[in-house]
Short mmCIF file of C-alpha atoms in Angstrom, two decimals:
data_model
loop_
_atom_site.label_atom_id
_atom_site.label_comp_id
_atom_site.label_asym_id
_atom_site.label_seq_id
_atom_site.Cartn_x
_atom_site.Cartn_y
_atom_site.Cartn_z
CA UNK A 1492 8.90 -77.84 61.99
CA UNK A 1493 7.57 -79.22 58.65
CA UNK A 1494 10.92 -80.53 57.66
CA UNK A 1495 11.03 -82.01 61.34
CA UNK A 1496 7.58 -83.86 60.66
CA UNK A 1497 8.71 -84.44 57.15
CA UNK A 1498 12.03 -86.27 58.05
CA UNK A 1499 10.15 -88.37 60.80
CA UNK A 1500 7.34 -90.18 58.71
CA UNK A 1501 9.75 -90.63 55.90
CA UNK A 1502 11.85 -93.43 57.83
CA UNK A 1503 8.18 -94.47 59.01
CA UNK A 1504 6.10 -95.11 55.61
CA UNK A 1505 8.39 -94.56 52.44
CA UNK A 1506 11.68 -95.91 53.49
CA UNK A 1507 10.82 -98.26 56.25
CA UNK A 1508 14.23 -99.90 56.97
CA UNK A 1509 12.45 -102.96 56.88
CA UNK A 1510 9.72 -103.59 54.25
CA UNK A 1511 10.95 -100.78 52.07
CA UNK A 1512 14.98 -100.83 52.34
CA UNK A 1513 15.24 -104.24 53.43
CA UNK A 1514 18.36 -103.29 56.16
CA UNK A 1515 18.48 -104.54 59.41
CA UNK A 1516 16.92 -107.95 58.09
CA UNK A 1517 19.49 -110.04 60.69
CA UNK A 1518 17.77 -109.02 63.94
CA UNK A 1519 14.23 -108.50 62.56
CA UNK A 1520 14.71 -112.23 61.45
CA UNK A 1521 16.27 -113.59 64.74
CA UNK A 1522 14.55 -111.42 67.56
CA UNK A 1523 11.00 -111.21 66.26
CA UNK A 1524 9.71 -114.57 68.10
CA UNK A 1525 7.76 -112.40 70.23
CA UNK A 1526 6.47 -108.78 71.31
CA UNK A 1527 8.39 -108.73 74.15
CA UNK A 1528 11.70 -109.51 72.02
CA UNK A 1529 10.78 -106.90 69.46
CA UNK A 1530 9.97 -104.52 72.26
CA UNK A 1531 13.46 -104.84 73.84
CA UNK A 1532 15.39 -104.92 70.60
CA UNK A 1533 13.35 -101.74 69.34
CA UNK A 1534 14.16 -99.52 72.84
CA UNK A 1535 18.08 -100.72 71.58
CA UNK A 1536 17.89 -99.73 68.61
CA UNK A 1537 16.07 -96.79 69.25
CA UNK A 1538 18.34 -95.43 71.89
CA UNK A 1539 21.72 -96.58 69.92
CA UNK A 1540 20.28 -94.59 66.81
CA UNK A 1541 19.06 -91.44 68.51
CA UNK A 1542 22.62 -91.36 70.35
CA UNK A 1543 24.84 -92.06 67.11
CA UNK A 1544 22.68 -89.63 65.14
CA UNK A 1545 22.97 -86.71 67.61
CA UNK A 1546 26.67 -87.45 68.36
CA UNK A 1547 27.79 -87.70 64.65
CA UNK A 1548 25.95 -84.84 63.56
CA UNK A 1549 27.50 -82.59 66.06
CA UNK A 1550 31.16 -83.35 65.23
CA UNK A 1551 30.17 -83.59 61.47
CA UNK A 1552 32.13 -80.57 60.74
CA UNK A 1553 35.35 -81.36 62.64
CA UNK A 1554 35.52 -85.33 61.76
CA UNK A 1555 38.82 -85.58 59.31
CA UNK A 1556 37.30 -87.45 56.14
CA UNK A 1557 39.87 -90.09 56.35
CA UNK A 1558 38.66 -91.48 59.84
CA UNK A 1559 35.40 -90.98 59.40
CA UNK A 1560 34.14 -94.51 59.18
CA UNK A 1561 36.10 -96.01 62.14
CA UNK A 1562 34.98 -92.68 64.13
CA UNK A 1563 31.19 -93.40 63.18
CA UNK A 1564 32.00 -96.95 64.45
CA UNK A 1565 33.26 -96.36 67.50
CA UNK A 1566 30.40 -93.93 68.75
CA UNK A 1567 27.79 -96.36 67.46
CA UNK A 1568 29.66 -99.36 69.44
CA UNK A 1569 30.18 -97.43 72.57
CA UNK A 1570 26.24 -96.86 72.84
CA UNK A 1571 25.15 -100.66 72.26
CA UNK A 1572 27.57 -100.83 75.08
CA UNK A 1573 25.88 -98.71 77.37
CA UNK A 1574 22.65 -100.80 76.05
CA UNK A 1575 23.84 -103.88 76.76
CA UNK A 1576 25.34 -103.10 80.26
CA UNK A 1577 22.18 -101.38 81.29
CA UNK A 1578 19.72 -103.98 79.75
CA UNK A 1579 22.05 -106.52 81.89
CA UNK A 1580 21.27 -104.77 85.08
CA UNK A 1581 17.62 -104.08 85.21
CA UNK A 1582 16.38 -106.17 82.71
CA UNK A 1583 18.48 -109.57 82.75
CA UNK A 1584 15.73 -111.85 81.47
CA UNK A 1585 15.42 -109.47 78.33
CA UNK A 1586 19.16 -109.32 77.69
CA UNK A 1587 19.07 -112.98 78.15
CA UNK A 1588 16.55 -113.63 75.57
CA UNK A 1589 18.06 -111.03 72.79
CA UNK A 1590 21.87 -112.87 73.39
CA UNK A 1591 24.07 -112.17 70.83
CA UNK A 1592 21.93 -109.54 68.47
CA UNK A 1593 21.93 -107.12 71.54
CA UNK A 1594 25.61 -106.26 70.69
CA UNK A 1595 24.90 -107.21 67.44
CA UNK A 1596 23.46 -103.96 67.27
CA UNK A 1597 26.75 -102.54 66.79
CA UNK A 1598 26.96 -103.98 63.16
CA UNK A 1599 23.28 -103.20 62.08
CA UNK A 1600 23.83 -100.95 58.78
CA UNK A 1601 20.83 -99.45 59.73
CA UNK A 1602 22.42 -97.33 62.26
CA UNK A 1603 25.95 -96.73 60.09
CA UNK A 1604 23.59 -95.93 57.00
CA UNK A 1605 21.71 -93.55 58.76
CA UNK A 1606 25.09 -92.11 59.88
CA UNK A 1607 26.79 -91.91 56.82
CA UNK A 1608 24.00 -91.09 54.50
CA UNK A 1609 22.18 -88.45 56.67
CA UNK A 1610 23.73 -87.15 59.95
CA UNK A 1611 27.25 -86.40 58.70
CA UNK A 1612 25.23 -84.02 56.29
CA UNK A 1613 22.31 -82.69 58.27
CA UNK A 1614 22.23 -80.66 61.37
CA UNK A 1615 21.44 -81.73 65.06
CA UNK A 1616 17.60 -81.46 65.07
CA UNK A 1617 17.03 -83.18 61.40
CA UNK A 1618 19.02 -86.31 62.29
CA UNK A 1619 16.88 -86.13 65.90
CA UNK A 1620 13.50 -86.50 63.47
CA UNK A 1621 15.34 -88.54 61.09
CA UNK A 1622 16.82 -91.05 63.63
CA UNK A 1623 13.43 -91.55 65.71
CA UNK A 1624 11.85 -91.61 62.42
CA UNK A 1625 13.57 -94.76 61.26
CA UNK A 1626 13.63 -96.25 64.58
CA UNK A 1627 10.00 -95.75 64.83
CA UNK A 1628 9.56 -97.57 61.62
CA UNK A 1629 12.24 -100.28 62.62
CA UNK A 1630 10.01 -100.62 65.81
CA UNK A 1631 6.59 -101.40 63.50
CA UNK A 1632 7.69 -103.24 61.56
CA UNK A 1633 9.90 -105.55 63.90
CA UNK A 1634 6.04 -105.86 66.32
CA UNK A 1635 4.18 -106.38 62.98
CA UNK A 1636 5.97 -109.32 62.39
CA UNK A 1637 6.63 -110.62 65.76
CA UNK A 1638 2.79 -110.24 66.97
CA UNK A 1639 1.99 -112.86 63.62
CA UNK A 1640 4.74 -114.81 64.75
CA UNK A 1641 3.33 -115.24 68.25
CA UNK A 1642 -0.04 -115.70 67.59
CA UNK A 1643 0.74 -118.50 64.70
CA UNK A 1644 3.54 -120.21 66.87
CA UNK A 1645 2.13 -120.01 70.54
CA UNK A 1646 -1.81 -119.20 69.79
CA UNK A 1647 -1.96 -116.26 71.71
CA UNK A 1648 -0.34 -112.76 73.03
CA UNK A 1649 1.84 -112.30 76.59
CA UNK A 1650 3.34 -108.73 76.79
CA UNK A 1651 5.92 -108.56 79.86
CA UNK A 1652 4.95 -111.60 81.23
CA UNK A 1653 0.76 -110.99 81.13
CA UNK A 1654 -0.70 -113.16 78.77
CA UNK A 1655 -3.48 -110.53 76.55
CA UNK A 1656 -5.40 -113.90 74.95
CA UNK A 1657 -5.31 -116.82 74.01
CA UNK A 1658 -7.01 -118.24 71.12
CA UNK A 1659 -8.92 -121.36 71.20
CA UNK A 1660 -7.81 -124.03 68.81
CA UNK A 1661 -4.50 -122.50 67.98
CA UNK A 1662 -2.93 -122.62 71.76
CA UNK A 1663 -3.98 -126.51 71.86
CA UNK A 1664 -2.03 -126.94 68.73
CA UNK A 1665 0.20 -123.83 68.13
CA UNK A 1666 2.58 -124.15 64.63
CA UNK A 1667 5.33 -123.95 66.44
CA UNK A 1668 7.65 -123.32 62.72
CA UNK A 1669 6.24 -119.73 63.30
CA UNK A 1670 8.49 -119.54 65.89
CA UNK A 1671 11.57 -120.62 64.73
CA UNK A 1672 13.98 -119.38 61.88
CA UNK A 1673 12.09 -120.60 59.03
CA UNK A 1674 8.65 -119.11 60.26
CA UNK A 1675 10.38 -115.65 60.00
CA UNK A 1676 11.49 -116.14 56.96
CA UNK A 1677 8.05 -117.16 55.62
CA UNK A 1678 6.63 -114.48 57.21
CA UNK A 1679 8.96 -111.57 56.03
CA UNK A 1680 8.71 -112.88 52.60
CA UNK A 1681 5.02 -112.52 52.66
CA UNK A 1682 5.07 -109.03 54.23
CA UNK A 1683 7.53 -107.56 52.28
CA UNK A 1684 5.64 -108.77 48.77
CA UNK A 1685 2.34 -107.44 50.57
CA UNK A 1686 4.12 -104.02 51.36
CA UNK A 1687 5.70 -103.76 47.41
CA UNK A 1688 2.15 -104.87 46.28
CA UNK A 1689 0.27 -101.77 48.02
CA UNK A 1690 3.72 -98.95 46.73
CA UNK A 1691 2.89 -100.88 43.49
CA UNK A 1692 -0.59 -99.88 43.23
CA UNK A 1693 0.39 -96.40 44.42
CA UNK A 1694 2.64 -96.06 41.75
CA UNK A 1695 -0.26 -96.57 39.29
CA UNK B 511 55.59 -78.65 59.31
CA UNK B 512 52.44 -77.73 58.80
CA UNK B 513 51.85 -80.56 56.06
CA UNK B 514 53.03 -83.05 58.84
CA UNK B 515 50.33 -81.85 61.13
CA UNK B 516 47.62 -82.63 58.64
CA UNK B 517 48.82 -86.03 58.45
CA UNK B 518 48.89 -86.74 62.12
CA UNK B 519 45.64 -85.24 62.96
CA UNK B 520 42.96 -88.06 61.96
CA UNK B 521 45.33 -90.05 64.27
CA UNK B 522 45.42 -87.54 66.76
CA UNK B 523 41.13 -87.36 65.95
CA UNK B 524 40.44 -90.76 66.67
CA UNK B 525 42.86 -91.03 69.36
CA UNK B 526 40.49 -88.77 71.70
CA UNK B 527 37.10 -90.12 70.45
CA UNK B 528 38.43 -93.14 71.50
CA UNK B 529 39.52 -92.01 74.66
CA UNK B 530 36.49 -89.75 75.99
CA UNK B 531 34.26 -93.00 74.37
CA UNK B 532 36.25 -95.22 76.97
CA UNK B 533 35.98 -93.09 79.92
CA UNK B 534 32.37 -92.77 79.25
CA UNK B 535 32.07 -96.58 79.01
CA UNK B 536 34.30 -97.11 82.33
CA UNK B 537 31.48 -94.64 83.84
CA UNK B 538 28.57 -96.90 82.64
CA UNK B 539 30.41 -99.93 84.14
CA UNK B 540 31.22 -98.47 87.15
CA UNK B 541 27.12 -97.43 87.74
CA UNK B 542 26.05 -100.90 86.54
CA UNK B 543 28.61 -103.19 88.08
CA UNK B 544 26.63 -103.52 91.75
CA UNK B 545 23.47 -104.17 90.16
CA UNK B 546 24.55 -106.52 87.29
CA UNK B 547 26.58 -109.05 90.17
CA UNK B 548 23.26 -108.99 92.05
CA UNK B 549 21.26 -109.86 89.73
CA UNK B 550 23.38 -112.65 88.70
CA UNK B 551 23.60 -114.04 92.70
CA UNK B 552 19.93 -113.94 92.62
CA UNK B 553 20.01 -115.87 89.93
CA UNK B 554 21.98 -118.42 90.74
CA UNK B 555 20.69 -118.51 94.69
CA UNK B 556 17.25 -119.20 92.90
CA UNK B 557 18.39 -121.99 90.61
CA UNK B 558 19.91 -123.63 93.87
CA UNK B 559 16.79 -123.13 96.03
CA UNK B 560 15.30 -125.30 93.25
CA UNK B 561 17.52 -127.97 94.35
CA UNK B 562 17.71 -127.93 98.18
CA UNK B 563 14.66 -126.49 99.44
CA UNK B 564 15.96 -126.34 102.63
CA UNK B 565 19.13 -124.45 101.88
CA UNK B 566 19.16 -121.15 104.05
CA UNK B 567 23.25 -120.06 102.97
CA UNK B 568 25.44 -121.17 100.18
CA UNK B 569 29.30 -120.75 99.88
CA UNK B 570 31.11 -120.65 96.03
CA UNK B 571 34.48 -121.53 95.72
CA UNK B 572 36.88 -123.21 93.21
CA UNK B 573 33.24 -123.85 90.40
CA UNK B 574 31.83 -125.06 93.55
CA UNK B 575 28.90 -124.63 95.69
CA UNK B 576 28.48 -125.95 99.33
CA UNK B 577 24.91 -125.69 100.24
CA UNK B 578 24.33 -124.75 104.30
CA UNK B 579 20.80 -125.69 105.72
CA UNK B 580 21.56 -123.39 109.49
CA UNK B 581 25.49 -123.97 109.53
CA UNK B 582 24.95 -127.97 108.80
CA UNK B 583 26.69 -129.12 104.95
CA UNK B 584 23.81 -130.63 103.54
CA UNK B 585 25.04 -130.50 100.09
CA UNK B 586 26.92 -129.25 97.01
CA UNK B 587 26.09 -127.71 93.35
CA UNK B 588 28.16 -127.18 90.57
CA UNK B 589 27.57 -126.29 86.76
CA UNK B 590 28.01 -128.76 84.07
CA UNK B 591 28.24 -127.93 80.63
CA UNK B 592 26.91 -130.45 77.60
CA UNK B 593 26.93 -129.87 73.41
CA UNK B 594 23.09 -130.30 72.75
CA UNK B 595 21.63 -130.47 69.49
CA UNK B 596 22.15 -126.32 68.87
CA UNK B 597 24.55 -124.89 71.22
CA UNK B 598 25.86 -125.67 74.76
CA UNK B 599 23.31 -126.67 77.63
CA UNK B 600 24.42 -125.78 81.00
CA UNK B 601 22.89 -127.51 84.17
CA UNK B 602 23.07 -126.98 87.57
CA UNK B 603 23.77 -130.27 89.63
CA UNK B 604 23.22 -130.90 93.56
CA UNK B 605 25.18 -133.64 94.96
CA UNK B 606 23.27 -135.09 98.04
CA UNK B 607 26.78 -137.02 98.85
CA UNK B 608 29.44 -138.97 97.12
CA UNK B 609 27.08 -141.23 95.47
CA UNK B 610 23.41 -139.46 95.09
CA UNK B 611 22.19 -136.90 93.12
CA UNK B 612 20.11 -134.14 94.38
CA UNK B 613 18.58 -133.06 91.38
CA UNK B 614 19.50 -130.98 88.31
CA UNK B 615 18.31 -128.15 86.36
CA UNK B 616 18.67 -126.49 83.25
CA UNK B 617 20.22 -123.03 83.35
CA UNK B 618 20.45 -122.18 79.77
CA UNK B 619 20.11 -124.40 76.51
CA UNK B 620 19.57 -123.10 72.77
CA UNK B 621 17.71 -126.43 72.17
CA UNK B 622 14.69 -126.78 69.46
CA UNK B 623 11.55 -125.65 71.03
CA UNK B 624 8.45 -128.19 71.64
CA UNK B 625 11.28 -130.86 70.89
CA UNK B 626 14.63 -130.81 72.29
CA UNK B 627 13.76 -128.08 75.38
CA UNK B 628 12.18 -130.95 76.67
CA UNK B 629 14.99 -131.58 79.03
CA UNK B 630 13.71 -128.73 80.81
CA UNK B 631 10.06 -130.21 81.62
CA UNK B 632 9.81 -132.01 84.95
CA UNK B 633 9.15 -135.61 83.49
CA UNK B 634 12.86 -135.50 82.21
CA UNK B 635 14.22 -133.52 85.62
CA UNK B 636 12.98 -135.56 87.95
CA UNK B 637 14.08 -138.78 87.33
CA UNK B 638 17.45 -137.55 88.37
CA UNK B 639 16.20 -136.39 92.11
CA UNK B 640 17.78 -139.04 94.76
CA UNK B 641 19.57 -140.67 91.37
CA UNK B 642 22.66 -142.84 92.50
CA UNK B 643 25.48 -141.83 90.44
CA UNK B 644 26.15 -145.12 88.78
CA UNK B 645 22.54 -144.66 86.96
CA UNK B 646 23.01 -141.81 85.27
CA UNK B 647 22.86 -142.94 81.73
CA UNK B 648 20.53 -143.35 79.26
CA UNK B 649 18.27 -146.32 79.52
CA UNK B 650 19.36 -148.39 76.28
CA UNK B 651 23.23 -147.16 77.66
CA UNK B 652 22.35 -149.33 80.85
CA UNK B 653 21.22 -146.41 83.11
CA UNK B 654 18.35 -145.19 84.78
CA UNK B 655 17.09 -141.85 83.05
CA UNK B 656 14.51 -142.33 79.96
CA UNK B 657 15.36 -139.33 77.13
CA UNK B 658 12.78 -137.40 76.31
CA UNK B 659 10.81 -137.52 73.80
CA UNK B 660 11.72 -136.03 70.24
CA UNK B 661 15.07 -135.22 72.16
CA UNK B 662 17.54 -138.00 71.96
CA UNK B 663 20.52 -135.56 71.63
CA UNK B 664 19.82 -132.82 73.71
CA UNK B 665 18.75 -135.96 76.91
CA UNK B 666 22.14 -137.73 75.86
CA UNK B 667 24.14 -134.06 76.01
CA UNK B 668 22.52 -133.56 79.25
CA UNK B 669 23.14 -137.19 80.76
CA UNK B 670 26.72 -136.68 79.54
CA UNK B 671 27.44 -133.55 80.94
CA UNK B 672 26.12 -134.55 84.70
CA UNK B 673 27.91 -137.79 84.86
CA UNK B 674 31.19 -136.73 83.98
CA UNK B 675 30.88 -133.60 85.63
CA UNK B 676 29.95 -135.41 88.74
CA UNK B 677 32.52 -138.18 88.87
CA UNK B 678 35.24 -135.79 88.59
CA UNK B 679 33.38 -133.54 91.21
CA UNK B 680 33.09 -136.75 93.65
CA UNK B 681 37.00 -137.40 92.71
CA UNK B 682 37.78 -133.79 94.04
CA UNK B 683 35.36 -134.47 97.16
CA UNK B 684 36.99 -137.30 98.46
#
């Protein structure tokens, strides 16, 4: 159980695929526009890894070396599949909004890292903890970044279509960069120097 | 023999994950397929309500829709499809008759936003409601239809894409 709890706030705090490992920077860039983006690509990503993880670490033993790559790849694809159709059916305006980095997915070495560094090693319930562990972490950080995009570019906060607040000056005149490309790329930067900054001073 | 076997196995390996990975995804399809095609009606039967109000059944054939207010043709809608400033913008035109636009609207467009998804407000849509064909240009092109503001390309894409769309709809009409 302490291994469980162990492998599940490791992919959380000290190897965050995002601020820490800096993997998986494609979709954090592209989808993180707003919560409800984030929230949709993290239930994705959360599912596809949980599903890879569990799959690949049952047939770790009987996978010939040889294939295992393309065999990893095909398990991981097949599940963004089943994302995308499902996402498509009872959530169209989502699937609309993530486009292309919904199968994108598929590609996210997130996902094959987990796969081939830790559950064609590890048995069935480590790669569970490990696999919600780094979604989890995927998850934060994609909604830390996306809730400072929103407020900055639209000057306030709509989850699922309710709008939370709206701040007074900033919705007259929202900074509407913060919303495109180059606003995620500002605000990345600064995050990831701010999360170095704090291991930094740990380190010390 | 036996060294043979070794060698054939990843094939043989991938072979079935491949397989049982397709009949799973064939499964999946087969759940989703109902819902997905409804959706995407409903979707489309909205976007045309936004053109004829009135419209109580529509009928799609050949990229084209004939719009039924109680059995009477009062209309038709098809999709056009312009190059905008970042990616395709497709609109959905009514045709009134051979000569008059109903109205348009934006389906989906990858345009800049506050500039170029202007097309989508109302102050740009409207002006094309009761438009006669031969207007739909831009204004310094000798039309009717201001761009709008801070979205030169993305108006010209979508002037464009409903005038040629329509005058080789109206050719297939007559």
């Amino acid at each position: 159980m302490a291994g469980f709890v162990r492998e599940f706030t490791k992919g959380i705090v000290i190897s965050n695929p995002i601020f820490i490992l800096a993997l998986g920077l494609c979709p954090a860039l592209a989808v993180s526009n707003t919560i409800d983006n984030a929230l949709g690509m993290s239930v994705g990503v959360i599912f596809v890894l949980l599903g890879a993880n569990i799959i690949i670490s049952l047939i770790r033993k009987s996978v010939p070396n040889i294939v295992r790559i393309p065999t990893f790849v095909v398990i991981i694809a097949s599940f963004v599949t089943i994302v995308s159709l499902v996402f498509q059916a009872y959530v169209p305006a989502l699937h609309e909004s993530l486009g292309i980095y919904l199968p994108l997915i598929a590609v996210n070495c997130i996902i094959l890292g987990r796969a081939e560094a830790f559950a064609s090693k590890n048995p069935v319930t480590a790669s569970i903890a490990d696999a919600l562990g780094i979604s989890v972490g995927f998850a934060l950080a994609l909604l830390l970044i996306a809730f400072l995009r929103e407020i900055l570019g639209t000057g306030g906060l709509e989850v699922a279509g309710t709008s939370l607040f709206t701040l007074p000056v900033l919705s007259e005149h929202p900074l509407a960069l913060f919303v495109l490309s180059p606003g995620a790329f500002l605000v990345i930067g600064l995050l990831l120097a701010l999360f170095r900054r704090i291991g930094a001073i740990k380190h010390e | 023999m036996v060294s043979m076997l070794r060698r054939f196995l990843p094939v043989l390996y991938i072979t079935l994950v491949v397989l049982i990975t397709v009949t799973l995804l064939n499964f999946t399809e087969s759940i989703t397929r109902a819902q997905i095609e409804a959706r995407q009606h409903e979707r489309i039967e909205a976007l045309l309500f936004e053109l004829f109000p009135e419209m109580s059944d529509f009928f799609f054939e050949d990229d084209l829709y004939t719009i039924f207010d109680n059995s009477t043709e009062i209309g038709y809608a098809f999709l056009a499809t312009g190059v905008g400033y970042a990616g395709d913008i497709d609109v959905l035109v009514g045709l009134e008759d051979a000569t008059t636009l109903k109205g348009i609207t934006v389906v989906s467009h990858q345009e800049t936003p506050g500039l170029g998804d202007r097309i989508t407000e109302s102050d740009f849509i409207n002006q094309f409601r009761g438009l006669d064909i031969d207007g739909v240009a831009l204004r310094k092109d000798g039309g009717q239809v201001d761009g709008a503001t801070g979205a030169t390309i993305s108006s010209q894409a979508v002037v464009d894409a409903v005038r040629e769309a329509a005058m080789e709809k109206i050719k297939e009409l007559r």
